[in-house]
Tab-separated table of C-alpha atoms in Angstrom:
chain	number	residue	atom	x	y	z
A	1	MET	CA	77.879	84.811	85.759
A	2	GLU	CA	80.561	85.068	83.075
A	3	GLY	CA	78.048	84.140	80.369
A	4	PHE	CA	75.623	86.771	81.657
A	5	GLN	CA	78.309	89.455	81.576
A	6	ARG	CA	79.257	88.442	78.051
A	7	TRP	CA	75.679	88.806	76.821
A	8	GLN	CA	75.370	92.061	78.721
A	9	ARG	CA	78.285	93.510	76.765
A	10	VAL	CA	76.812	92.288	73.479
A	11	LEU	CA	73.423	93.844	74.204
A	12	ILE	CA	74.978	97.152	75.290
A	13	ALA	CA	76.997	97.275	72.049
A	14	ALA	CA	73.891	96.473	69.983
A	15	ALA	CA	71.832	99.163	71.723
A	16	CYS	CA	74.527	101.849	71.395
A	17	ILE	CA	75.134	101.140	67.709
A	18	ALA	CA	71.400	101.002	67.015
A	19	LEU	CA	71.045	104.485	68.453
A	20	ALA	CA	74.167	105.750	66.678
A	21	SER	CA	72.833	104.484	63.333
A	22	GLN	CA	70.223	107.243	63.462
A	23	VAL	CA	72.982	109.814	62.945
A	24	ASN	CA	73.427	109.383	59.176
A	25	PHE	CA	73.215	110.971	55.784
A	26	GLN	CA	72.221	109.453	52.446
A	27	ILE	CA	74.600	109.372	49.486
A	28	TYR	CA	74.738	107.960	45.950
A	29	ALA	CA	71.595	105.774	46.042
A	30	PRO	CA	68.255	105.784	47.911
A	31	GLY	CA	68.517	103.765	51.148
A	32	PHE	CA	72.330	103.843	51.257
A	33	ILE	CA	73.520	105.807	54.266
A	34	LEU	CA	76.798	106.571	55.995
A	35	ALA	CA	76.040	106.314	59.713
A	36	LEU	CA	77.830	106.967	62.978
A	37	SER	CA	77.248	103.315	63.910
A	38	ALA	CA	80.042	102.157	61.606
A	39	LEU	CA	82.383	104.443	63.539
A	40	LEU	CA	81.441	102.930	66.911
A	41	LEU	CA	81.512	99.292	65.783
A	42	PRO	CA	85.348	99.056	65.493
A	43	ILE	CA	85.678	100.540	68.996
A	44	PHE	CA	83.437	97.848	70.472
A	45	LEU	CA	85.351	95.173	68.542
A	46	TYR	CA	88.704	96.531	69.759
A	47	PHE	CA	87.794	96.543	73.452
A	48	ASN	CA	85.899	93.245	73.352
A	49	GLY	CA	88.485	91.051	71.702
A	50	ASP	CA	87.288	88.033	73.667
A	51	LEU	CA	83.830	88.187	72.090
A	52	ASN	CA	83.214	86.278	68.880
A	53	PRO	CA	82.603	89.005	66.267
A	54	LEU	CA	80.022	86.827	64.535
A	55	LEU	CA	77.898	86.933	67.689
A	56	LEU	CA	78.442	90.654	68.206
A	57	SER	CA	77.778	91.647	64.595
A	58	GLY	CA	74.806	89.275	64.458
A	59	CYS	CA	73.088	91.005	67.373
A	60	ILE	CA	73.910	94.427	65.917
A	61	ALA	CA	72.554	93.282	62.542
A	62	ILE	CA	69.214	92.648	64.232
A	63	ALA	CA	69.053	95.637	66.584
A	64	SER	CA	70.257	98.491	64.368
A	65	PRO	CA	68.414	97.778	61.073
A	66	VAL	CA	65.196	96.809	62.853
A	67	PHE	CA	65.330	99.998	64.898
A	68	ARG	CA	65.890	101.984	61.704
A	69	GLY	CA	63.027	100.152	59.974
A	70	ILE	CA	60.608	100.896	62.822
A	71	LEU	CA	61.447	104.597	62.660
A	72	LEU	CA	60.996	104.634	58.872
A	73	PHE	CA	57.662	102.863	59.225
A	74	ILE	CA	56.426	105.263	61.894
A	75	GLY	CA	57.477	108.234	59.776
A	76	HIS	CA	55.504	106.918	56.729
A	77	SER	CA	58.420	108.006	54.562
A	78	PHE	CA	58.597	104.842	52.439
A	79	ARG	CA	56.456	101.921	51.339
A	80	LEU	CA	56.651	98.716	53.362
A	81	ASP	CA	58.551	96.781	50.670
A	82	THR	CA	61.095	99.592	50.398
A	83	ILE	CA	61.571	99.653	54.176
A	84	LEU	CA	62.115	95.884	54.179
A	85	GLN	CA	64.730	96.249	51.437
A	86	TYR	CA	66.568	98.901	53.450
A	87	VAL	CA	66.419	96.762	56.586
A	88	VAL	CA	67.725	93.647	54.823
A	89	THR	CA	70.617	95.470	53.118
A	90	ASP	CA	71.477	97.116	56.418
A	91	MET	CA	71.599	93.671	58.043
A	92	VAL	CA	73.812	92.397	55.238
A	93	PHE	CA	76.255	95.228	55.950
A	94	TYR	CA	76.731	94.148	59.581
A	95	TRP	CA	76.808	90.412	58.779
A	96	CYS	CA	79.424	90.980	56.093
A	97	TYR	CA	81.414	93.268	58.398
A	98	GLY	CA	81.462	90.688	61.221
A	99	LEU	CA	82.307	87.785	58.896
A	100	LEU	CA	85.204	89.638	57.271
A	101	TYR	CA	86.539	90.745	60.653
A	102	TYR	CA	86.280	87.178	61.952
A	103	VAL	CA	88.115	85.654	58.963
A	104	ILE	CA	90.760	88.324	58.399
A	105	TYR	CA	91.650	89.381	61.941
A	106	TRP	CA	89.934	87.678	64.889
A	107	ARG	CA	91.076	84.133	64.057
A	108	ARG	CA	94.717	85.212	63.830
A	109	ALA	CA	97.048	84.218	66.657
A	110	GLN	CA	99.080	87.431	66.389
A	111	ARG	CA	97.188	90.723	66.552
A	112	ASN	CA	98.442	94.294	66.529
A	113	ASN	CA	97.106	97.784	65.978
A	114	SER	CA	98.342	98.052	62.394
A	115	SER	CA	96.606	94.893	61.236
A	116	PHE	CA	93.477	95.943	63.166
A	117	PHE	CA	93.332	99.272	61.334
A	118	LEU	CA	93.846	97.706	57.896
A	119	THR	CA	91.188	95.095	58.688
A	120	ILE	CA	88.683	97.766	59.720
A	121	VAL	CA	89.257	99.734	56.508
A	122	LEU	CA	88.750	96.597	54.434
A	123	CYS	CA	85.645	95.503	56.374
A	124	ASP	CA	84.036	98.933	56.083
A	125	TYR	CA	84.823	99.260	52.389
A	126	LEU	CA	83.697	95.796	51.271
A	127	SER	CA	80.576	95.793	53.459
A	128	ASN	CA	79.483	99.150	52.076
A	129	LEU	CA	80.189	97.938	48.544
A	130	LEU	CA	78.017	94.863	49.075
A	131	GLU	CA	75.195	96.931	50.606
A	132	ILE	CA	75.069	99.443	47.767
A	133	SER	CA	75.312	96.628	45.216
A	134	LEU	CA	72.178	95.065	46.680
A	135	LEU	CA	70.383	98.413	46.607
A	136	THR	CA	71.302	99.025	42.948
A	137	ASP	CA	70.905	95.384	41.785
A	138	PHE	CA	74.652	95.167	41.173
A	139	SER	CA	74.592	97.891	38.571
A	140	HIS	CA	75.488	101.571	38.126
A	141	TYR	CA	79.076	101.074	39.233
A	142	SER	CA	81.430	103.959	38.641
A	143	TYR	CA	84.947	104.989	39.542
A	144	ARG	CA	83.508	107.791	41.682
A	145	LEU	CA	81.486	105.249	43.670
A	146	PHE	CA	84.606	103.298	44.593
A	147	GLN	CA	86.333	106.566	45.546
A	148	ILE	CA	83.468	107.614	47.800
A	149	LEU	CA	83.275	104.231	49.526
A	150	PHE	CA	87.026	104.045	50.084
A	151	VAL	CA	87.334	107.597	51.399
A	152	ALA	CA	84.361	107.019	53.727
A	153	ALA	CA	85.834	103.734	54.975
A	154	LEU	CA	89.255	105.309	55.463
A	155	LEU	CA	87.964	108.337	57.368
A	156	ARG	CA	85.644	106.354	59.638
A	157	SER	CA	88.364	103.805	60.337
A	158	LEU	CA	90.896	106.523	61.102
A	159	VAL	CA	88.607	108.257	63.580
A	160	SER	CA	87.416	105.085	65.317
A	161	CYS	CA	90.897	103.539	65.558
A	162	LEU	CA	92.382	106.808	66.761
A	163	LEU	CA	89.806	107.012	69.541
A	164	ALA	CA	90.330	103.346	70.488
A	165	PHE	CA	94.129	103.530	70.442
A	166	LEU	CA	94.281	106.792	72.405
A	167	TYR	CA	91.932	105.517	75.093
A	168	HIS	CA	93.865	102.250	75.318
A	169	TYR	CA	97.162	104.145	75.602
A	170	PHE	CA	95.694	106.406	78.292
A	171	THR	CA	94.467	103.446	80.368
A	172	LEU	CA	97.874	101.786	80.007
A	173	MET	CA	99.554	104.932	81.310
A	174	MET	CA	97.197	105.052	84.288
A	175	ARG	CA	97.796	101.359	84.967
A	176	THR	CA	101.562	101.805	84.703
A	177	GLU	CA	101.450	104.682	87.180
A	178	SER	CA	99.375	102.576	89.569
A	179	HIS	CA	101.789	99.637	89.271
A	180	GLU	CA	104.718	101.985	89.802
A	181	GLN	CA	103.199	103.258	93.051
A	182	ARG	CA	102.628	99.682	94.215
A	183	TYR	CA	106.221	98.864	93.310
A	184	TYR	CA	107.464	101.816	95.355
A	185	HIS	CA	105.379	100.627	98.287
A	186	PHE	CA	106.694	97.060	97.959
A	187	ILE	CA	110.324	98.206	97.854
A	188	TRP	CA	109.828	100.351	100.937
A	189	VAL	CA	108.016	97.593	102.864
A	190	ALA	CA	110.584	94.992	101.810
A	191	SER	CA	113.388	97.300	102.944
A	192	SER	CA	111.756	97.737	106.338
A	193	VAL	CA	111.237	93.987	106.743
A	194	LYS	CA	114.768	93.093	105.654
A	195	SER	CA	116.214	95.629	108.082
A	196	GLU	CA	114.079	94.276	110.920
A	197	VAL	CA	115.164	90.716	110.059
A	198	TYR	CA	118.779	91.870	110.035
A	199	PHE	CA	118.513	93.145	113.615
A	200	MET	CA	116.357	90.213	114.729
A	201	GLN	CA	119.134	87.886	113.605
A	202	LYS	CA	121.634	89.919	115.587
A	203	SER	CA	119.339	89.663	118.627
A	204	LEU	CA	119.387	85.865	118.455
A	205	GLY	CA	122.834	85.960	120.029
A	206	ASP	CA	121.501	87.976	122.961
A	207	ILE	CA	118.615	85.541	123.417
A	208	GLU	CA	121.083	82.651	123.353
A	209	ASN	CA	123.130	84.318	126.085
A	210	VAL	CA	120.047	84.766	128.302
A	211	MET	CA	119.166	81.107	127.886
A	212	LYS	CA	122.752	80.046	128.598
A	213	ASN	CA	123.008	82.244	131.697
A	214	ALA	CA	119.697	80.926	133.053
A	215	TYR	CA	120.924	77.345	132.627
A	216	LEU	CA	124.272	78.135	134.280
A	217	LEU	CA	122.393	79.811	137.128
A	218	ASN	CA	120.457	76.581	137.619
A	219	GLN	CA	123.748	74.662	137.802
A	220	ASP	CA	125.212	77.105	140.348
A	221	LEU	CA	122.077	76.972	142.494
A	222	GLN	CA	122.327	73.183	142.623
A	223	LYS	CA	125.926	73.418	143.888
A	224	LEU	CA	124.942	75.935	146.581
A	225	ASP	CA	122.179	73.678	147.862
A	226	VAL	CA	119.571	76.404	147.279
A	227	PRO	CA	115.927	75.343	147.700
A	228	LYS	CA	114.716	73.351	144.690
A	229	VAL	CA	111.975	75.861	143.908
A	230	TYR	CA	114.606	78.417	142.893
A	231	GLN	CA	116.559	75.845	140.918
A	232	ASP	CA	113.393	74.896	139.005
A	233	ARG	CA	112.577	78.531	138.385
A	234	ALA	CA	115.988	79.172	136.813
A	235	LEU	CA	115.617	76.002	134.696
A	236	ALA	CA	112.098	77.068	133.636
A	237	ILE	CA	113.462	80.438	132.528
A	238	ALA	CA	116.095	78.668	130.427
A	239	ARG	CA	113.416	76.465	128.809
A	240	ASP	CA	111.073	79.380	128.144
A	241	VAL	CA	113.857	81.414	126.580
A	242	HIS	CA	114.779	78.386	124.457
A	243	GLU	CA	111.194	78.209	123.121
A	244	ILE	CA	111.230	81.941	122.465
A	245	LYS	CA	114.506	81.548	120.598
A	246	LYS	CA	113.019	78.789	118.409
A	247	ASP	CA	109.976	80.907	117.531
A	248	TYR	CA	112.173	83.931	116.946
A	249	ARG	CA	114.455	81.932	114.655
A	250	ASN	CA	111.481	80.534	112.705
A	251	VAL	CA	110.155	84.045	112.126
A	252	THR	CA	113.507	85.356	110.932
A	253	LEU	CA	114.045	82.325	108.688
A	254	GLY	CA	110.560	82.652	107.203
A	255	LEU	CA	110.905	86.354	106.497
A	256	GLY	CA	114.454	85.865	105.317
A	257	ASP	CA	113.376	83.220	102.807
A	258	TYR	CA	110.470	85.335	101.558
A	259	PHE	CA	112.721	88.343	101.049
A	260	ALA	CA	115.768	86.304	100.041
A	261	THR	CA	118.670	88.448	98.892
A	262	ASP	CA	119.469	86.160	95.944
A	263	GLN	CA	116.057	87.041	94.466
A	264	ASP	CA	116.744	90.795	94.472
A	265	ALA	CA	117.524	92.533	91.211
A	266	PRO	CA	120.190	95.257	91.443
A	267	MET	CA	118.921	98.836	91.232
A	268	GLN	CA	120.381	102.040	89.927
A	269	LEU	CA	121.115	104.534	92.689
A	270	ALA	CA	118.917	107.024	90.828
A	271	ASP	CA	116.017	104.547	91.004
A	272	ILE	CA	116.638	103.950	94.718
A	273	LEU	CA	116.398	107.682	95.335
A	274	LYS	CA	113.268	107.908	93.186
A	275	VAL	CA	111.535	105.018	94.979
A	276	THR	CA	112.388	106.368	98.427
A	277	VAL	CA	111.605	110.030	97.839
A	278	ASN	CA	108.399	109.430	95.860
A	279	TYR	CA	107.080	107.077	98.514
A	280	ILE	CA	107.848	109.538	101.312
A	281	ARG	CA	106.266	112.396	99.369
A	282	GLU	CA	103.108	110.326	99.043
A	283	ALA	CA	103.206	109.337	102.724
A	284	ILE	CA	103.542	112.890	104.064
A	285	LYS	CA	101.481	114.881	101.549
A	286	ASP	CA	98.407	115.156	103.785
A	287	LYS	CA	100.106	116.200	107.041
A	288	HIS	CA	103.183	117.987	105.704
A	289	ARG	CA	102.007	119.880	102.631
A	290	ASN	CA	104.652	122.599	102.994
A	291	ILE	CA	107.702	120.328	102.920
A	292	VAL	CA	109.717	120.194	99.698
A	293	ILE	CA	112.080	117.256	99.152
A	294	GLU	CA	114.923	117.969	96.719
A	295	VAL	CA	117.303	115.394	95.235
A	296	HIS	CA	120.684	116.257	93.733
A	297	ASN	CA	122.426	113.119	92.494
A	298	GLN	CA	125.723	113.101	90.589
A	299	VAL	CA	126.379	109.357	90.787
A	300	ASP	CA	125.510	106.623	88.295
A	301	LEU	CA	125.864	103.359	90.225
A	302	VAL	CA	124.199	99.937	90.266
A	303	ILE	CA	123.683	98.627	93.809
A	304	PRO	CA	122.844	94.938	94.435
A	305	ASN	CA	122.186	95.368	98.179
A	306	HIS	CA	119.743	98.214	97.642
A	307	TYR	CA	117.194	97.444	100.372
A	308	TYR	CA	119.500	98.679	103.110
A	309	ILE	CA	120.129	101.939	101.232
A	310	VAL	CA	116.365	102.483	101.041
A	311	THR	CA	116.153	101.855	104.798
A	312	VAL	CA	118.954	104.287	105.627
A	313	LEU	CA	117.603	107.043	103.366
A	314	SER	CA	113.969	106.649	104.405
A	315	ASN	CA	114.820	106.759	108.115
A	316	LEU	CA	116.942	109.875	107.717
A	317	ILE	CA	114.352	111.635	105.549
A	318	PHE	CA	111.502	110.762	107.910
A	319	ASN	CA	113.710	111.992	110.751
A	320	SER	CA	113.999	115.337	108.937
A	321	VAL	CA	110.241	115.402	108.355
A	322	ASP	CA	109.643	114.912	112.094
A	323	ALA	CA	112.079	117.739	112.827
A	324	MET	CA	109.923	120.248	110.934
A	325	PRO	CA	107.706	122.434	113.122
A	326	ALA	CA	104.033	121.977	112.304
A	327	ASP	CA	103.612	125.653	111.419
A	328	LYS	CA	106.677	125.911	109.172
A	329	LEU	CA	105.721	127.157	105.705
A	330	ASN	CA	108.951	126.633	103.777
A	331	GLY	CA	110.288	123.276	104.955
A	332	VAL	CA	113.028	121.908	102.717
A	333	ILE	CA	114.764	118.524	102.859
A	334	ARG	CA	117.711	118.240	100.509
A	335	ILE	CA	119.421	114.951	99.557
A	336	THR	CA	122.751	115.230	97.767
A	337	VAL	CA	124.850	112.353	96.462
A	338	ALA	CA	128.430	112.788	95.251
A	339	ASP	CA	131.254	110.532	94.112
A	340	ALA	CA	134.479	110.895	96.135
A	341	GLY	CA	136.700	108.260	94.583
A	342	HIS	CA	136.451	105.128	96.719
A	343	GLN	CA	133.546	106.585	98.657
A	344	ILE	CA	130.027	107.743	97.943
A	345	LEU	CA	128.974	110.740	100.012
A	346	ILE	CA	125.292	111.247	100.886
A	347	ASN	CA	124.016	114.285	102.744
A	348	VAL	CA	120.484	114.615	104.097
A	349	SER	CA	119.882	118.144	105.336
A	350	ASP	CA	116.818	120.057	106.498
A	351	ASN	CA	115.862	123.466	107.822
A	352	GLY	CA	113.941	122.088	110.790
A	353	LYS	CA	114.266	122.803	114.478
A	354	GLY	CA	117.756	121.295	114.786
A	355	MET	CA	119.425	119.750	117.852
A	356	ASP	CA	121.585	120.913	120.703
A	357	VAL	CA	125.028	119.430	121.375
A	358	LYS	CA	123.734	117.113	124.099
A	359	THR	CA	121.131	115.552	121.787
A	360	GLN	CA	123.670	115.159	118.973
A	361	ALA	CA	125.908	113.181	121.310
A	362	MET	CA	123.102	110.734	122.114
A	363	ILE	CA	121.127	110.204	118.900
A	364	PHE	CA	123.216	107.235	117.742
A	365	GLN	CA	122.990	105.438	121.094
A	366	PRO	CA	120.730	102.350	121.239
A	367	GLY	CA	117.287	103.072	122.649
A	368	PHE	CA	117.533	106.846	122.351
A	369	THR	CA	114.567	108.636	120.781
A	370	THR	CA	112.923	112.029	120.933
A	371	LYS	CA	109.798	110.791	119.136
A	372	PHE	CA	106.862	109.914	121.321
A	373	ASN	CA	103.164	110.613	121.530
A	374	GLU	CA	102.646	113.438	123.991
A	375	THR	CA	99.149	112.178	124.806
A	376	THR	CA	99.831	108.461	125.377
A	377	GLY	CA	103.561	108.521	125.998
A	378	ASP	CA	104.084	105.720	123.442
A	379	VAL	CA	107.429	105.769	121.654
A	380	TYR	CA	107.148	105.985	117.869
A	381	ARG	CA	108.151	102.902	115.915
A	382	GLY	CA	111.313	102.782	113.789
A	383	ILE	CA	114.678	101.089	113.649
A	384	GLY	CA	116.303	104.210	115.103
A	385	LEU	CA	119.459	106.067	114.224
A	386	SER	CA	121.576	103.593	116.199
A	387	HIS	CA	120.482	100.849	113.798
A	388	VAL	CA	120.974	103.129	110.809
A	389	LYS	CA	124.546	103.614	111.964
A	390	LEU	CA	125.035	99.832	112.288
A	391	ILE	CA	123.792	99.263	108.735
A	392	VAL	CA	126.078	101.975	107.399
A	393	GLN	CA	129.079	100.523	109.234
A	394	GLU	CA	128.483	96.782	108.847
A	395	GLN	CA	126.912	96.579	105.403
A	396	PHE	CA	128.780	99.373	103.617
A	397	ASP	CA	131.932	99.926	105.674
A	398	GLY	CA	130.880	103.548	106.129
A	399	GLU	CA	130.342	106.250	108.697
A	400	ILE	CA	127.522	108.625	109.597
A	401	THR	CA	127.843	111.956	111.387
A	402	VAL	CA	125.550	114.879	112.126
A	403	GLU	CA	125.944	118.650	112.248
A	404	SER	CA	123.196	120.760	113.744
A	405	GLN	CA	122.281	123.862	115.660
A	406	PRO	CA	118.992	124.605	117.441
A	407	ASN	CA	116.536	126.335	115.077
A	408	HIS	CA	118.991	126.023	112.172
A	409	GLY	CA	118.258	122.531	110.897
A	410	ALA	CA	120.473	119.475	110.729
A	411	THR	CA	122.693	117.735	108.195
A	412	PHE	CA	123.427	113.996	108.301
A	413	GLN	CA	126.578	113.100	106.418
A	414	ILE	CA	127.079	109.522	105.260
A	415	SER	CA	130.192	108.092	103.639
A	416	LEU	CA	129.836	104.648	102.055
A	417	SER	CA	132.519	102.412	100.596
A	418	LYS	CA	131.960	102.224	96.842
A	419	PRO	CA	133.406	98.663	96.556
A	420	ARG	CA	130.993	97.510	99.291
A	421	LEU	CA	128.070	99.265	97.585
A	422	ILE	CA	128.532	97.495	94.270
A	423	GLN	CA	129.239	94.006	95.643
A	424	GLU	CA	126.627	91.400	96.554
A	425	ALA	CA	124.890	91.490	99.915
A	426	GLN	CA	126.821	90.479	103.001
A	427	SER	CA	125.314	87.694	105.080
C-alpha cells in the first residue's frame, strides 16, 4: 500500500508538470522555452521530501517532454528530427535538475529553507544552461545569455519557494491551533479526573468505616445470641464492602498513577485562565451564543498544583453559565484576579438570575444542587460547590464566599494563600 501511494504521488506530479509545461514562451534560441513546469517542480520536491528526486525527475523527464513532443507533432509545426531534438533536450533539463537536487540537497542530513532555495536557484540555472547549450551546440554564449538564465532561475525559484514556504507555514499554524485545542481539552479532562480522584481517596475512609461497623455489628450479634442468619448477613456486608474498597482503591491508584502530580509541569496563572476560559467558550458556543466571558488578570504567578485551580474556575464559570436565562441576550461572566499581598483574590461574577438568601446558605452543603433535568429528574453531574470549597480550603488554605440577589446575578469571591499556590502539590 505504501509503495502504491508513493507511485501515485510520482505520477500525479508528472502529470501536473506535463500539463504546466504547456504554459511557456520561447527565448534566445529555437526550442528553448521558459515554462510554468519549472515553477511547480520545486513545490513538488519540497512537499515530497521522502521521495527520491531521481525517481521523481525521471518520471517527469518522460511525461513532460513526450507530452510536448506529441503536441508539436500534431501541430505540424516542426520536422520530426527537430521535435526529437526538443524532446531530448527537455528530458536532459529534468534529469540534470533531479541529479543536481539529489547531490546538492537531498542527500544532506541537515535541511532548511535557505539551503533549499539556494539549491533550487542553482538547479534551475545550471539545467537551463545545459539545455540551451545542447540546442546551440555549445556555442553562441554571451553575457546577456547568462543574465537571462540567472534572472529566470531566480524569479521562478523565488515564486515557487514563496508559495511552498507560505503554504507550509499556514499548515503549521493550523496544526498548532489544533494541538492547542487538544491540549486545552486534556488539561480540563485531567483536572476533572484529578479532582474526582481526590474526593474518591477521601471517600475511602468512609468505606473503611462502613466495613468496620459491619464487622463490629457481626461481633455484637454473636454476643447477643441473635440467629446466625443475621450474623452471617452482617459478616457478608463487611466482606462485600471490603471487596468494594479494594476495587475502589485500585481505581484511585490507577488514575492517580496515570495523572501523577510529579509529572505535571507548572503553569502560569495566565495560561491556566486561558486554558479554562477558551475550553468553556468552545463548550458553550452552540447553546449559549450570547454569553461573553471576560478575564481581567493582574497577577503573574507560576502554579505547580494547577489542576485544582482549573477545576475550581471551571466549576464556578459553568455554574454562572447555568445561571443565565435561556433568553438572555447580554450575558456576561467576568473573572478578575488580583494580588493582595499574601493572598490571591479571584472573583467570578455574572449577571444571571441570582440566588435568594436561603439558596446562598445551602449551596456549599454536600449534596445540594439546583441543577437537574426537568424531564427525567436526573441530577446534573459535577463535583459541586461543596467540593470546590473543600479544594479551596484544603489545597490552598483559602476561603470562598458568595454575594447574590435574585435577578441581579452572583459573585463568587475566592481568597487563596499565595505561599500554598506556589508550592508543590499537597498529598
